[in-house]
């Protein structure tokens, strides 16, 4: 019998201790994308635990302390690099039964507090502690980016985690940092929260360097504390990797997620996991292949998709695989020119051939972009009257000067094959010098907007819609983050002023020093006046030049120059 590793033995013993009050599952969903020569992988780690002694708990103590200290009902933290596109990676809501496979670009934090007492102070404490855990600048989520629920909005319209519940006794707060960069130092703490970390289980397949190097990456964490004392933790990681970096015919789990020197080991289930599965979705069908790691040990070098080359060639030949149009889409952009005025435009598009969509769009705009809500204009194919009939609700909350941001909510109905375009005029504020970032000429980042598409229940084609979509069909999409240039001063002017001032000051100081020094030496010389001293200095300098020329073989042929020399020597005696 082979010897058992000490670490594995400890994990086995811990699994027997926690089986009574803890449930931990891990799952990996693989979606091959042969047309793009890529594979989408979605990791899910779930912990559900009844309140227990911290020393016997696998729920992270750092998160438990935050939930208890600040009386938090739930918190949802996401990091994202890139933009998720359904036509490239497939529908996000069909990947794992929810929309948690993607998130807006940058960093977003959503918190449900159990009471509104000292909400801002508790928010600052939560962001400070989470920022310290994940090495992120979450403390920059101040009052200028934090918002709460609009009176007319619903919770799912904000793209929250599906199980988030906000009642009248809970206060929902949200903040975003679209400019926050995601790096391996942010992913490493996320891995350490896993019960088995990256020692065993599906966490072994997560290499921070490889994950960040992919085309798309989304990392999220959802922690919840129920009134009955149950603590829940959901961790998601979605990445898009190219499997054929070294072998174009086939690929393995090791070559897909890990570096070449880490593919010689086996993949085993985490001993604490009740379920540990890998689900591979077959192309162009709803069939799935499930691999249970608690039953089967998978070598990381074992080929995972044998006919990858044939599937890639078939996808290239098949034109249906290259459809570059989403069923529904949303885009946001700026119009106008100059650094003072402009407009923000949003395009909502329903490309479904037979289904009408109920669309809700939410946007948060910082205070330094003054939105003129009375300039709201909308049109459908150039027809403004038709667009006004389609708009069912238009709500907004104006911003405060150097305070809360503006909030915008638009609810509309889009018939099949319809595109709605609406815009609002804005004015860019002149900021103080201290309010500009170090690279102000780059521009200011605006967080992504959220659009929710839902099939209209009273549509005439509802039977067709239910056949082609999940029931109920609801998808959440995020716009691109905006980069808006603001009026910026000429930051090079201070350096020009400093240079000019230094030159002028140096000129006058040097002149004054020279005059004072010459007067001092003339007093020491007594009867000799200043003109005699200057003449003697000039004479000695000229004689030095003449002797230097003679040293190089140059003869003095000018009679006037010789006479000048004799005169100087006579005067110098």
mmCIF file of C-alpha atoms in Angstrom, residues 3 25 62 71-72 74 121 127 169 184 244 261 280 283 300 336 346 355 407 439 451 458 509 514 531:
data_model
loop_
_atom_site.group_PDB
_atom_site.id
_atom_site.type_symbol
_atom_site.label_atom_id
_atom_site.label_comp_id
_atom_site.label_asym_id
_atom_site.label_seq_id
_atom_site.Cartn_x
_atom_site.Cartn_y
_atom_site.Cartn_z
ATOM 1 C CA UNK A 3 2.156 5.817 1.877
ATOM 2 C CA UNK A 25 -18.840 21.660 -3.534
ATOM 3 C CA UNK A 62 -11.624 37.161 7.654
ATOM 4 C CA UNK A 71 -23.767 43.595 10.422
ATOM 5 C CA UNK A 72 -23.693 42.703 6.717
ATOM 6 C CA UNK A 74 -24.442 39.869 1.978
ATOM 7 C CA UNK A 121 -18.978 54.661 8.128
ATOM 8 C CA UNK A 127 -14.027 48.638 1.728
ATOM 9 C CA UNK A 169 -34.849 46.121 6.796
ATOM 10 C CA UNK A 184 -1.947 38.192 -9.815
ATOM 11 C CA UNK A 244 -3.304 25.057 -28.605
ATOM 12 C CA UNK A 261 6.301 22.482 -15.849
ATOM 13 C CA UNK A 280 -17.731 19.523 -20.601
ATOM 14 C CA UNK A 283 -20.500 21.708 -29.403
ATOM 15 C CA UNK A 300 -3.278 16.700 -16.122
ATOM 16 C CA UNK A 336 -19.742 65.951 -29.610
ATOM 17 C CA UNK A 346 -26.950 54.580 -25.423
ATOM 18 C CA UNK A 355 -39.614 38.156 -29.594
ATOM 19 C CA UNK A 407 -28.531 57.972 -11.455
ATOM 20 C CA UNK A 439 -2.266 61.320 -15.718
ATOM 21 C CA UNK A 451 -29.125 46.659 -19.231
ATOM 22 C CA UNK A 458 -48.001 39.223 -23.321
ATOM 23 C CA UNK A 509 21.852 87.522 -8.158
ATOM 24 C CA UNK A 514 29.784 90.537 -9.251
ATOM 25 C CA UNK A 531 39.435 101.190 -14.727
#
